[in-house]
PDB file of C-alpha atoms in Angstrom:
ATOM      1  CA  THR A   1     -15.678 -27.204 139.882  1.00  0.00           C
ATOM      2  CA  LYS A   2     -13.152 -25.821 142.370  1.00  0.00           C
ATOM      3  CA  HIS A   3     -12.550 -22.220 142.643  1.00  0.00           C
ATOM      4  CA  ARG A   4      -8.700 -20.776 142.193  1.00  0.00           C
ATOM      5  CA  ILE A   5      -7.461 -18.656 144.747  1.00  0.00           C
ATOM      6  CA  SER A   6      -3.807 -17.341 145.429  1.00  0.00           C
ATOM      7  CA  PRO A   7      -3.175 -17.942 148.449  1.00  0.00           C
ATOM      8  CA  ALA A   8      -5.522 -20.288 150.152  1.00  0.00           C
ATOM      9  CA  PRO A   9      -7.246 -18.927 153.210  1.00  0.00           C
ATOM     10  CA  ASP A  10      -7.174 -20.549 156.825  1.00  0.00           C
ATOM     11  CA  PHE A  11     -10.382 -19.408 157.967  1.00  0.00           C
ATOM     12  CA  SER A  12     -13.930 -18.939 156.858  1.00  0.00           C
ATOM     13  CA  LEU A  13     -16.478 -16.595 157.717  1.00  0.00           C
ATOM     14  CA  ASP A  14     -19.803 -18.194 159.747  1.00  0.00           C
ATOM     15  CA  HIS A  15     -21.397 -15.156 160.831  1.00  0.00           C
ATOM     16  CA  VAL A  16     -20.439 -11.430 160.505  1.00  0.00           C
ATOM     17  CA  GLY A  17     -17.568 -10.847 162.757  1.00  0.00           C
ATOM     18  CA  GLU A  18     -17.074 -14.700 163.497  1.00  0.00           C
ATOM     19  CA  THR A  19     -14.473 -16.989 162.259  1.00  0.00           C
ATOM     20  CA  ARG A  20     -13.447 -20.353 162.742  1.00  0.00           C
ATOM     21  CA  SER A  21     -10.206 -22.279 161.496  1.00  0.00           C
ATOM     22  CA  VAL A  22     -10.326 -24.594 158.366  1.00  0.00           C
ATOM     23  CA  SER A  23      -7.729 -26.996 157.902  1.00  0.00           C
ATOM     24  CA  TYR A  24      -5.630 -27.230 154.770  1.00  0.00           C
ATOM     25  CA  GLU A  25      -7.396 -30.516 153.449  1.00  0.00           C
ATOM     26  CA  ASP A  26     -10.492 -28.832 153.893  1.00  0.00           C
ATOM     27  CA  VAL A  27      -9.474 -25.909 151.923  1.00  0.00           C
ATOM     28  CA  LEU A  28      -8.126 -28.184 148.935  1.00  0.00           C
ATOM     29  CA  GLU A  29     -11.508 -29.621 148.767  1.00  0.00           C
ATOM     30  CA  ARG A  30     -13.007 -26.465 147.897  1.00  0.00           C
ATOM     31  CA  TYR A  31     -10.104 -24.389 146.071  1.00  0.00           C
ATOM     32  CA  GLU A  32      -7.283 -25.189 144.060  1.00  0.00           C
ATOM     33  CA  PRO A  33      -4.308 -23.207 145.246  1.00  0.00           C
ATOM     34  CA  VAL A  34      -2.458 -21.402 142.294  1.00  0.00           C
ATOM     35  CA  LEU A  35       0.821 -19.861 143.106  1.00  0.00           C
ATOM     36  CA  GLY A  36       2.913 -17.412 141.166  1.00  0.00           C
ATOM     37  CA  LEU A  37       6.311 -15.959 142.335  1.00  0.00           C
ATOM     38  CA  GLU A  38       8.365 -12.975 141.603  1.00  0.00           C
ATOM     39  CA  THR A  39      11.817 -13.196 143.095  1.00  0.00           C
ATOM     40  CA  HIS A  40      14.212 -10.290 143.216  1.00  0.00           C
ATOM     41  CA  VAL A  41      17.829 -10.919 142.508  1.00  0.00           C
ATOM     42  CA  GLU A  42      20.614  -8.193 143.466  1.00  0.00           C
ATOM     43  CA  LEU A  43      22.990  -8.596 140.995  1.00  0.00           C
ATOM     44  CA  GLY A  44      26.977  -9.106 141.979  1.00  0.00           C
ATOM     45  CA  THR A  45      28.444  -6.167 139.927  1.00  0.00           C
ATOM     46  CA  ALA A  46      31.336  -3.976 140.958  1.00  0.00           C
ATOM     47  CA  THR A  47      29.264  -0.947 140.198  1.00  0.00           C
ATOM     48  CA  LYS A  48      25.723   0.649 139.858  1.00  0.00           C
ATOM     49  CA  LEU A  49      23.304   0.133 137.086  1.00  0.00           C
ATOM     50  CA  PHE A  50      23.785   3.480 135.558  1.00  0.00           C
ATOM     51  CA  CYS A  51      26.690   4.948 137.287  1.00  0.00           C
ATOM     52  CA  GLY A  52      30.431   3.912 138.728  1.00  0.00           C
ATOM     53  CA  CYS A  53      29.497   4.159 142.318  1.00  0.00           C
ATOM     54  CA  SER A  54      30.653   1.031 144.262  1.00  0.00           C
ATOM     55  CA  THR A  55      28.131  -1.559 145.046  1.00  0.00           C
ATOM     56  CA  ALA A  56      30.280  -2.710 148.135  1.00  0.00           C
ATOM     57  CA  PHE A  57      27.948  -3.767 151.312  1.00  0.00           C
ATOM     58  CA  GLY A  58      28.592  -1.827 154.734  1.00  0.00           C
ATOM     59  CA  GLY A  59      29.691   1.767 153.662  1.00  0.00           C
ATOM     60  CA  GLU A  60      29.079   4.833 155.767  1.00  0.00           C
ATOM     61  CA  PRO A  61      25.641   6.192 154.935  1.00  0.00           C
ATOM     62  CA  ASN A  62      25.477   8.068 151.514  1.00  0.00           C
ATOM     63  CA  SER A  63      28.956   7.677 150.932  1.00  0.00           C
ATOM     64  CA  GLN A  64      28.458   5.457 147.811  1.00  0.00           C
ATOM     65  CA  VAL A  65      26.499   8.211 145.840  1.00  0.00           C
ATOM     66  CA  CYS A  66      26.902  10.512 142.825  1.00  0.00           C
ATOM     67  CA  PRO A  67      25.284  12.995 140.618  1.00  0.00           C
ATOM     68  CA  VAL A  68      23.687   9.963 138.611  1.00  0.00           C
ATOM     69  CA  CYS A  69      22.363   7.864 141.314  1.00  0.00           C
ATOM     70  CA  LEU A  70      20.909  10.913 143.175  1.00  0.00           C
ATOM     71  CA  GLY A  71      19.035  11.840 140.244  1.00  0.00           C
ATOM     72  CA  LEU A  72      20.429  15.660 140.144  1.00  0.00           C
ATOM     73  CA  PRO A  73      19.717  17.503 137.140  1.00  0.00           C
ATOM     74  CA  GLY A  74      22.196  17.498 134.247  1.00  0.00           C
ATOM     75  CA  SER A  75      23.470  13.966 135.053  1.00  0.00           C
ATOM     76  CA  LEU A  76      23.868  11.491 132.329  1.00  0.00           C
ATOM     77  CA  PRO A  77      23.516   7.857 132.929  1.00  0.00           C
ATOM     78  CA  VAL A  78      25.469   5.059 131.336  1.00  0.00           C
ATOM     79  CA  THR A  79      24.206   1.542 131.241  1.00  0.00           C
ATOM     80  CA  ASN A  80      26.326  -1.160 133.182  1.00  0.00           C
ATOM     81  CA  ARG A  81      27.468  -3.657 130.400  1.00  0.00           C
ATOM     82  CA  ALA A  82      28.063  -6.407 132.969  1.00  0.00           C
ATOM     83  CA  ALA A  83      24.497  -6.002 134.556  1.00  0.00           C
ATOM     84  CA  ILE A  84      23.331  -6.597 130.984  1.00  0.00           C
ATOM     85  CA  GLU A  85      25.492  -9.715 130.435  1.00  0.00           C
ATOM     86  CA  PHE A  86      24.433 -11.043 133.862  1.00  0.00           C
ATOM     87  CA  THR A  87      20.822 -10.800 132.949  1.00  0.00           C
ATOM     88  CA  ILE A  88      21.172 -12.482 129.713  1.00  0.00           C
ATOM     89  CA  LYS A  89      23.001 -15.191 131.325  1.00  0.00           C
ATOM     90  CA  ILE A  90      20.173 -15.681 133.600  1.00  0.00           C
ATOM     91  CA  GLY A  91      17.767 -15.671 130.787  1.00  0.00           C
ATOM     92  CA  LEU A  92      19.598 -18.296 129.068  1.00  0.00           C
ATOM     93  CA  ALA A  93      19.826 -20.526 132.117  1.00  0.00           C
ATOM     94  CA  LEU A  94      16.115 -20.366 132.159  1.00  0.00           C
ATOM     95  CA  HIS A  95      15.608 -21.276 128.676  1.00  0.00           C
ATOM     96  CA  CYS A  96      14.234 -17.989 128.004  1.00  0.00           C
ATOM     97  CA  ASP A  97      14.131 -15.771 124.627  1.00  0.00           C
ATOM     98  CA  ILE A  98      16.438 -13.010 124.629  1.00  0.00           C
ATOM     99  CA  ALA A  99      15.324  -9.699 123.054  1.00  0.00           C
ATOM    100  CA  GLU A 100      17.263  -8.191 120.349  1.00  0.00           C
ATOM    101  CA  TRP A 101      16.672  -4.849 122.027  1.00  0.00           C
ATOM    102  CA  CYS A 102      14.968  -3.792 125.187  1.00  0.00           C
ATOM    103  CA  ARG A 103      13.691  -0.672 126.675  1.00  0.00           C
ATOM    104  CA  PHE A 104      13.710   1.037 130.336  1.00  0.00           C
ATOM    105  CA  ALA A 105      10.821   2.755 131.417  1.00  0.00           C
ATOM    106  CA  ARG A 106      10.229   5.064 134.506  1.00  0.00           C
ATOM    107  CA  LYS A 107       8.108   3.485 137.364  1.00  0.00           C
ATOM    108  CA  ASN A 108       6.704   6.308 139.394  1.00  0.00           C
ATOM    109  CA  TYR A 109       5.794   6.081 142.813  1.00  0.00           C
ATOM    110  CA  PHE A 110       6.046   8.482 145.759  1.00  0.00           C
ATOM    111  CA  TYR A 111       8.440   7.305 148.457  1.00  0.00           C
ATOM    112  CA  PRO A 112      11.851   8.939 149.521  1.00  0.00           C
ATOM    113  CA  ASP A 113      13.774   5.621 149.028  1.00  0.00           C
ATOM    114  CA  MET A 114      14.371   6.851 145.269  1.00  0.00           C
ATOM    115  CA  PRO A 115      15.913  10.237 145.033  1.00  0.00           C
ATOM    116  CA  LYS A 116      14.569  10.585 141.337  1.00  0.00           C
ATOM    117  CA  ASP A 117      11.034   9.928 142.637  1.00  0.00           C
ATOM    118  CA  TYR A 118      10.656   7.255 139.797  1.00  0.00           C
ATOM    119  CA  GLN A 119      12.532   3.750 139.418  1.00  0.00           C
ATOM    120  CA  VAL A 120      14.241   2.957 136.152  1.00  0.00           C
ATOM    121  CA  SER A 121      12.764  -0.426 135.434  1.00  0.00           C
ATOM    122  CA  GLN A 122      11.810  -2.489 132.325  1.00  0.00           C
ATOM    123  CA  TYR A 123       8.211  -2.840 131.526  1.00  0.00           C
ATOM    124  CA  ASP A 124       6.719  -3.879 128.042  1.00  0.00           C
ATOM    125  CA  GLU A 125      10.032  -4.966 126.623  1.00  0.00           C
ATOM    126  CA  PRO A 126      12.399  -6.757 128.856  1.00  0.00           C
ATOM    127  CA  LEU A 127      15.464  -8.465 128.228  1.00  0.00           C
ATOM    128  CA  CYS A 128      14.174 -12.085 128.906  1.00  0.00           C
ATOM    129  CA  THR A 129      10.965 -13.729 128.249  1.00  0.00           C
ATOM    130  CA  ASP A 130       9.164 -17.228 127.815  1.00  0.00           C
ATOM    131  CA  GLY A 131      11.197 -19.690 129.932  1.00  0.00           C
ATOM    132  CA  TYR A 132      10.994 -22.191 132.205  1.00  0.00           C
ATOM    133  CA  LEU A 133      12.583 -24.237 135.301  1.00  0.00           C
ATOM    134  CA  ASP A 134      11.647 -27.801 135.903  1.00  0.00           C
ATOM    135  CA  VAL A 135      11.628 -29.001 139.710  1.00  0.00           C
ATOM    136  CA  VAL A 136      11.035 -32.395 141.151  1.00  0.00           C
ATOM    137  CA  VAL A 137       8.845 -32.859 144.083  1.00  0.00           C
ATOM    138  CA  ASP A 138       8.447 -36.460 145.572  1.00  0.00           C
ATOM    139  CA  GLY A 139       9.780 -37.862 142.229  1.00  0.00           C
ATOM    140  CA  GLU A 140       7.308 -35.861 139.898  1.00  0.00           C
ATOM    141  CA  THR A 141       8.635 -33.072 137.628  1.00  0.00           C
ATOM    142  CA  TYR A 142       6.769 -29.914 137.534  1.00  0.00           C
ATOM    143  CA  ARG A 143       7.614 -27.221 135.048  1.00  0.00           C
ATOM    144  CA  VAL A 144       7.202 -23.620 136.401  1.00  0.00           C
ATOM    145  CA  GLU A 145       7.049 -21.241 133.337  1.00  0.00           C
ATOM    146  CA  ILE A 146       8.907 -18.010 133.427  1.00  0.00           C
ATOM    147  CA  GLU A 147       7.092 -14.916 132.186  1.00  0.00           C
ATOM    148  CA  ARG A 148      10.100 -12.805 132.153  1.00  0.00           C
ATOM    149  CA  VAL A 149      13.460 -11.580 133.589  1.00  0.00           C
ATOM    150  CA  HIS A 150      13.921  -7.836 133.631  1.00  0.00           C
ATOM    151  CA  LEU A 151      16.560  -5.724 134.990  1.00  0.00           C
ATOM    152  CA  GLU A 152      16.068  -2.530 137.044  1.00  0.00           C
ATOM    153  CA  GLU A 153      17.607  -0.329 139.614  1.00  0.00           C
ATOM    154  CA  ASP A 154      17.304  -1.118 143.351  1.00  0.00           C
ATOM    155  CA  THR A 155      16.004   1.085 145.984  1.00  0.00           C
ATOM    156  CA  GLY A 156      17.827   2.956 148.770  1.00  0.00           C
ATOM    157  CA  LYS A 157      17.207   2.082 152.628  1.00  0.00           C
ATOM    158  CA  SER A 158      14.492   3.931 154.848  1.00  0.00           C
ATOM    159  CA  LEU A 159      14.982   3.763 158.468  1.00  0.00           C
ATOM    160  CA  HIS A 160      12.086   5.081 160.804  1.00  0.00           C
ATOM    161  CA  VAL A 161      12.943   6.232 163.864  1.00  0.00           C
ATOM    162  CA  GLY A 162      10.472   6.480 166.758  1.00  0.00           C
ATOM    163  CA  GLY A 163       7.357   4.468 167.464  1.00  0.00           C
ATOM    164  CA  ALA A 164       6.857   0.625 168.053  1.00  0.00           C
ATOM    165  CA  THR A 165       7.114  -1.024 164.905  1.00  0.00           C
ATOM    166  CA  GLY A 166       9.832   0.572 162.905  1.00  0.00           C
ATOM    167  CA  ARG A 167       7.605   1.461 160.149  1.00  0.00           C
ATOM    168  CA  ILE A 168       6.774   5.123 158.876  1.00  0.00           C
ATOM    169  CA  HIS A 169       3.253   5.157 160.727  1.00  0.00           C
ATOM    170  CA  GLY A 170       4.091   6.402 164.281  1.00  0.00           C
ATOM    171  CA  ALA A 171       7.573   7.327 163.738  1.00  0.00           C
ATOM    172  CA  THR A 172       9.102  10.691 164.776  1.00  0.00           C
ATOM    173  CA  HIS A 173      11.442  11.099 161.759  1.00  0.00           C
ATOM    174  CA  SER A 174      12.962   9.116 158.948  1.00  0.00           C
ATOM    175  CA  LEU A 175      16.411   8.555 157.639  1.00  0.00           C
ATOM    176  CA  VAL A 176      17.452   7.610 154.054  1.00  0.00           C
ATOM    177  CA  ASP A 177      20.561   6.064 153.115  1.00  0.00           C
ATOM    178  CA  TYR A 178      21.194   5.913 149.011  1.00  0.00           C
ATOM    179  CA  ASN A 179      24.104   3.577 149.137  1.00  0.00           C
ATOM    180  CA  ARG A 180      21.992   0.767 147.704  1.00  0.00           C
ATOM    181  CA  ALA A 181      19.902   3.115 145.153  1.00  0.00           C
ATOM    182  CA  GLY A 182      21.043   2.257 141.578  1.00  0.00           C
ATOM    183  CA  ILE A 183      22.383  -1.231 142.426  1.00  0.00           C
ATOM    184  CA  PRO A 184      21.239  -3.533 139.650  1.00  0.00           C
ATOM    185  CA  LEU A 185      18.269  -5.642 140.434  1.00  0.00           C
ATOM    186  CA  VAL A 186      16.568  -8.490 138.255  1.00  0.00           C
ATOM    187  CA  GLU A 187      13.272  -9.567 138.686  1.00  0.00           C
ATOM    188  CA  ILE A 188      12.464 -12.829 137.870  1.00  0.00           C
ATOM    189  CA  VAL A 189       8.453 -13.495 137.443  1.00  0.00           C
ATOM    190  CA  THR A 190       6.714 -16.761 136.913  1.00  0.00           C
ATOM    191  CA  ARG A 191       3.352 -17.395 135.396  1.00  0.00           C
ATOM    192  CA  PRO A 192       0.669 -18.915 137.695  1.00  0.00           C
ATOM    193  CA  VAL A 193       1.569 -22.494 138.434  1.00  0.00           C
ATOM    194  CA  ALA A 194      -1.317 -24.698 138.420  1.00  0.00           C
ATOM    195  CA  GLY A 195      -1.949 -28.302 138.997  1.00  0.00           C
ATOM    196  CA  THR A 196      -0.050 -28.646 141.930  1.00  0.00           C
ATOM    197  CA  GLY A 197      -2.803 -29.750 144.375  1.00  0.00           C
ATOM    198  CA  ALA A 198      -1.719 -30.037 147.938  1.00  0.00           C
ATOM    199  CA  LYS A 199       1.930 -29.891 146.891  1.00  0.00           C
ATOM    200  CA  ALA A 200       1.721 -26.010 145.743  1.00  0.00           C
ATOM    201  CA  ALA A 201       3.762 -24.895 148.765  1.00  0.00           C
ATOM    202  CA  ALA A 202       6.444 -27.627 148.052  1.00  0.00           C
ATOM    203  CA  VAL A 203       6.650 -26.860 144.588  1.00  0.00           C
ATOM    204  CA  ALA A 204       7.215 -23.163 145.269  1.00  0.00           C
ATOM    205  CA  LYS A 205       9.946 -24.095 147.532  1.00  0.00           C
ATOM    206  CA  ALA A 206      11.808 -26.320 145.461  1.00  0.00           C
ATOM    207  CA  TYR A 207      11.572 -23.557 142.647  1.00  0.00           C
ATOM    208  CA  VAL A 208      13.183 -21.106 144.654  1.00  0.00           C
ATOM    209  CA  THR A 209      15.600 -23.409 145.885  1.00  0.00           C
ATOM    210  CA  GLU A 210      16.600 -24.663 142.423  1.00  0.00           C
ATOM    211  CA  LEU A 211      16.450 -21.198 141.242  1.00  0.00           C
ATOM    212  CA  ARG A 212      18.817 -19.791 144.072  1.00  0.00           C
ATOM    213  CA  ASP A 213      21.319 -22.853 143.040  1.00  0.00           C
ATOM    214  CA  VAL A 214      21.144 -21.919 139.337  1.00  0.00           C
ATOM    215  CA  LEU A 215      22.066 -18.325 140.162  1.00  0.00           C
ATOM    216  CA  ARG A 216      24.888 -19.516 142.473  1.00  0.00           C
ATOM    217  CA  ASP A 217      26.504 -21.684 139.884  1.00  0.00           C
ATOM    218  CA  LEU A 218      26.345 -18.765 137.488  1.00  0.00           C
ATOM    219  CA  GLY A 219      28.341 -16.550 139.853  1.00  0.00           C
TER     220      GLY A 219
END
């Protein structure tokens, strides 16, 4: 019986601290690759998800912000109608069930790119569920099942200055641009795609290519 892993490893351990390369074909003899994908889609709305700030790209840092997207006390968000409609269109195009009502939740995490200290996202009751997208690879059709299409707000942009990697470790200081914080973002989450064998990577590529075409056709 083959074991399922995701993704397949490209090495094996012979002795402690020693590795040797294993070919893709050898790995497929021992494992069945099962892929699942979470794709982020930034919606093309004119304003952010919960406020009227512009989503235009290229503005001066922190010039497209307001009390709502900065999470200031007393600010009152209003949901962007176009973002809801765009998300429903995506769900319909992916053969999803559309919820009669949905709920937003707080996704808490500790990082400075969200000024609220939490991200507004959909958790247990998203807008769209149980869809699929069929893709063709080498003349054979594979069905990629869509678990959910949910809506959330994007984060800001962090710039870590100093150090060699551009990451926070080793940086002398960090800068944050909140222009992107609050822009509507859709996550499209598949179920595990089994039964593709050696074509797992090709099916994944075909899926994201087809998904991109569908989203661009939707405008």
